[in-house]
Amino acid sequence: TQLLEQSPQFLSIQEGENLTVYCNSSSVFSSLQWYRQEPGEGPVLLVTVVTGGEVKKLKRLTFQFGDARKDSSLHITAAQPGDTGLYLCAGARDYKLSFGAGTTVTVRA
Amino acid sequence: DTGVSQDPRHKITKRGQNVTFRCDPISEHNRLYWYRQTLGQGPEFLTYFQNEAQLEKSRLLSDRFSAERPKGSFSTLEIQRTEQGDSAMYLCASSAGLAGGYEQYFGPGTRLTVT
């Protein structure tokens, strides 16, 4: 049983469209991290959010941490084929990470 | 900074054999973590070290699994008497800890297939 629930599980969109991935939990985390993973590779860290209500922007990616530090969202504006991948959220407690099952994003050219 | 490295990248073994994986963390990172990831799931925590001390082990880590970090640098994960259910991607991550933050950086993983 994973502490974090991600939705949707799969997302397929056309290049130029926007998308949002959600990460929800009933547990409070000291921080939340978002990773992107390519097939056969390890997860690559995109961002860490620490403060409730925090919003971070990374080019076309916007990350938000919920006020209660239990949930988060990732929004991609004007998606590109290079954004294709598995997006994982991970909550940190006691120095270890609990991951969601991931959202597979496919951006069609 | 060369990042976290893992060796081998792929391992195919027969059921009942022992296997050992190696992880080299980012230099000067004092925390090292092992995770296991199966198809369609996110990584699951197995164990972690602060320097050479193994501080926590998940109940997922059965008696057939053992991990070491003898000099506080590289780590090894050994699986004895492998079973088909051990087939997974084994991921290693490291973090700087108190001084440098708790963000974890992952290696490329070792894909284990038990036949």
Coordinates of N, CA, C and O in Angstrom, one line a residue, chain A residues 2 9 33 35 37 40-43 45 47-48 86 88 94-102, chain B residues 9 31 33 35 37 40-45 48 56 89 91 102-109:
Chain A
Q2 N 0.7 2.1 -1.0 CA 1.5 3.3 -1.1 C 0.8 4.5 -0.4 O -0.4 4.7 -0.5
Q9 N -3.4 7.9 -13.7 CA -2.4 7.0 -13.9 C -1.7 7.1 -15.2 O -0.5 7.0 -15.3
Q33 N 8.8 15.7 -3.0 CA 9.7 15.8 -4.1 C 9.0 15.2 -5.4 O 8.3 14.3 -5.3
Y35 N 9.8 13.7 -9.2 CA 10.9 13.1 -10.1 C 10.3 12.8 -11.4 O 9.1 12.5 -11.6
Q37 N 11.1 9.9 -14.5 CA 11.8 8.7 -14.8 C 11.6 8.2 -16.2 O 10.5 8.1 -16.7
G40 N 13.9 2.2 -17.9 CA 15.2 1.6 -17.7 C 16.2 2.5 -16.9 O 17.4 2.1 -16.8
E41 N 15.8 3.7 -16.5 CA 16.7 4.6 -15.8 C 16.1 4.9 -14.4 O 15.0 4.6 -14.0
G42 N 17.0 5.5 -13.6 CA 16.6 5.9 -12.2 C 15.8 7.2 -12.3 O 15.9 8.0 -13.3
P43 N 15.0 7.5 -11.2 CA 14.3 8.8 -11.2 C 15.2 10.0 -11.1 O 16.3 10.0 -10.5
L45 N 15.5 14.0 -10.1 CA 14.8 15.0 -9.2 C 14.5 16.2 -10.1 O 15.4 16.8 -10.7
V47 N 12.1 18.8 -8.5 CA 11.9 19.9 -7.5 C 11.6 19.3 -6.2 O 11.1 18.2 -6.0
T48 N 11.9 20.1 -5.1 CA 11.5 19.8 -3.8 C 10.7 21.0 -3.2 O 11.1 22.1 -3.4
L86 N 7.6 9.2 -17.0 CA 6.9 8.8 -15.8 C 7.1 9.8 -14.7 O 8.3 10.0 -14.3
L88 N 6.8 11.0 -10.9 CA 6.6 10.4 -9.5 C 6.7 11.5 -8.5 O 7.5 12.3 -8.5
D94 N 11.0 11.1 8.2 CA 12.1 10.4 8.8 C 13.2 10.0 7.8 O 13.7 8.9 7.8
Y95 N 13.5 10.9 7.0 CA 14.6 10.8 6.0 C 14.3 9.9 4.9 O 15.2 9.8 4.0
K96 N 13.3 9.1 4.9 CA 13.0 8.2 3.8 C 11.8 8.7 3.0 O 11.0 9.4 3.4
L97 N 11.8 8.3 1.7 CA 10.8 8.7 0.8 C 9.7 7.6 0.6 O 10.0 6.5 0.5
S98 N 8.5 8.1 0.5 CA 7.4 7.2 0.1 C 6.8 7.7 -1.2 O 6.5 8.9 -1.3
F99 N 6.8 6.8 -2.2 CA 6.5 7.2 -3.5 C 5.0 6.9 -3.9 O 4.5 5.9 -3.4
G100 N 4.5 7.7 -4.8 CA 3.3 7.3 -5.5 C 3.6 6.3 -6.6 O 4.8 6.1 -6.9
A101 N 2.6 5.8 -7.2 CA 2.8 4.8 -8.3 C 3.2 5.4 -9.6 O 3.6 4.7 -10.5
G102 N 3.0 6.7 -9.7 CA 3.5 7.4 -10.9 C 2.4 7.7 -11.9 O 1.3 7.1 -11.9
Chain B
R9 N 24.4 -2.8 -14.4 CA 23.1 -2.2 -14.8 C 22.0 -3.3 -15.0 O 20.8 -3.0 -14.7
R31 N 24.5 10.1 3.5 CA 23.3 9.2 3.6 C 23.2 8.4 2.3 O 23.3 9.0 1.2
Y33 N 20.7 5.2 0.4 CA 19.4 4.5 0.5 C 19.4 3.5 -0.6 O 19.9 3.7 -1.7
Y35 N 16.3 1.3 -2.7 CA 14.9 1.1 -3.0 C 14.7 0.0 -4.0 O 15.6 -0.4 -4.7
Q37 N 12.0 -1.2 -7.1 CA 10.8 -0.8 -7.9 C 10.4 -1.9 -8.8 O 11.2 -2.5 -9.6
G40 N 5.2 -0.8 -12.9 CA 3.9 -0.1 -12.6 C 3.8 0.4 -11.2 O 2.8 1.0 -10.8
Q41 N 4.9 0.4 -10.5 CA 4.9 0.9 -9.1 C 6.0 1.9 -8.9 O 7.0 1.9 -9.7
G42 N 5.8 2.8 -7.9 CA 6.9 3.7 -7.5 C 8.0 2.9 -6.7 O 7.7 1.8 -6.2
P43 N 9.1 3.4 -6.5 CA 10.1 2.8 -5.7 C 9.7 2.6 -4.3 O 8.9 3.5 -3.7
E44 N 10.1 1.5 -3.6 CA 9.8 1.2 -2.2 C 11.1 1.2 -1.4 O 12.0 0.5 -1.8
F45 N 11.0 1.8 -0.3 CA 12.2 1.9 0.6 C 12.6 0.5 1.1 O 11.8 -0.3 1.5
Y48 N 18.5 2.2 4.8 CA 19.4 3.4 4.6 C 20.5 3.4 5.6 O 20.4 2.9 6.7
E56 N 18.0 2.0 9.4 CA 16.7 1.5 9.3 C 16.6 0.5 8.2 O 17.2 0.6 7.1
M89 N 13.7 -3.7 -10.3 CA 14.8 -2.7 -10.4 C 15.2 -2.3 -9.0 O 14.4 -1.9 -8.2
L91 N 17.3 0.3 -6.9 CA 17.7 1.7 -7.0 C 18.5 2.1 -5.8 O 18.1 1.8 -4.7
Y102 N 18.0 17.2 2.4 CA 17.6 15.8 2.4 C 17.2 15.3 1.0 O 16.7 14.2 0.9
E103 N 17.4 16.1 0.0 CA 17.0 15.7 -1.3 C 17.8 14.5 -1.7 O 19.0 14.4 -1.5
Q104 N 17.1 13.5 -2.3 CA 17.8 12.3 -2.7 C 18.0 12.2 -4.2 O 17.1 12.5 -5.0
Y105 N 19.2 11.8 -4.5 CA 19.6 11.7 -5.9 C 19.8 10.2 -6.3 O 20.6 9.6 -5.5
F106 N 19.2 9.8 -7.3 CA 19.2 8.4 -7.6 C 20.2 8.0 -8.7 O 20.5 8.8 -9.6
G107 N 20.7 6.8 -8.6 CA 21.5 6.2 -9.6 C 20.6 5.6 -10.7 O 19.4 5.6 -10.6
P108 N 21.2 5.0 -11.8 CA 20.5 4.5 -12.9 C 19.8 3.1 -12.6 O 18.9 2.7 -13.4
G109 N 20.1 2.5 -11.5 CA 19.4 1.3 -11.1 C 20.1 0.0 -11.6 O 20.9 0.1 -12.6

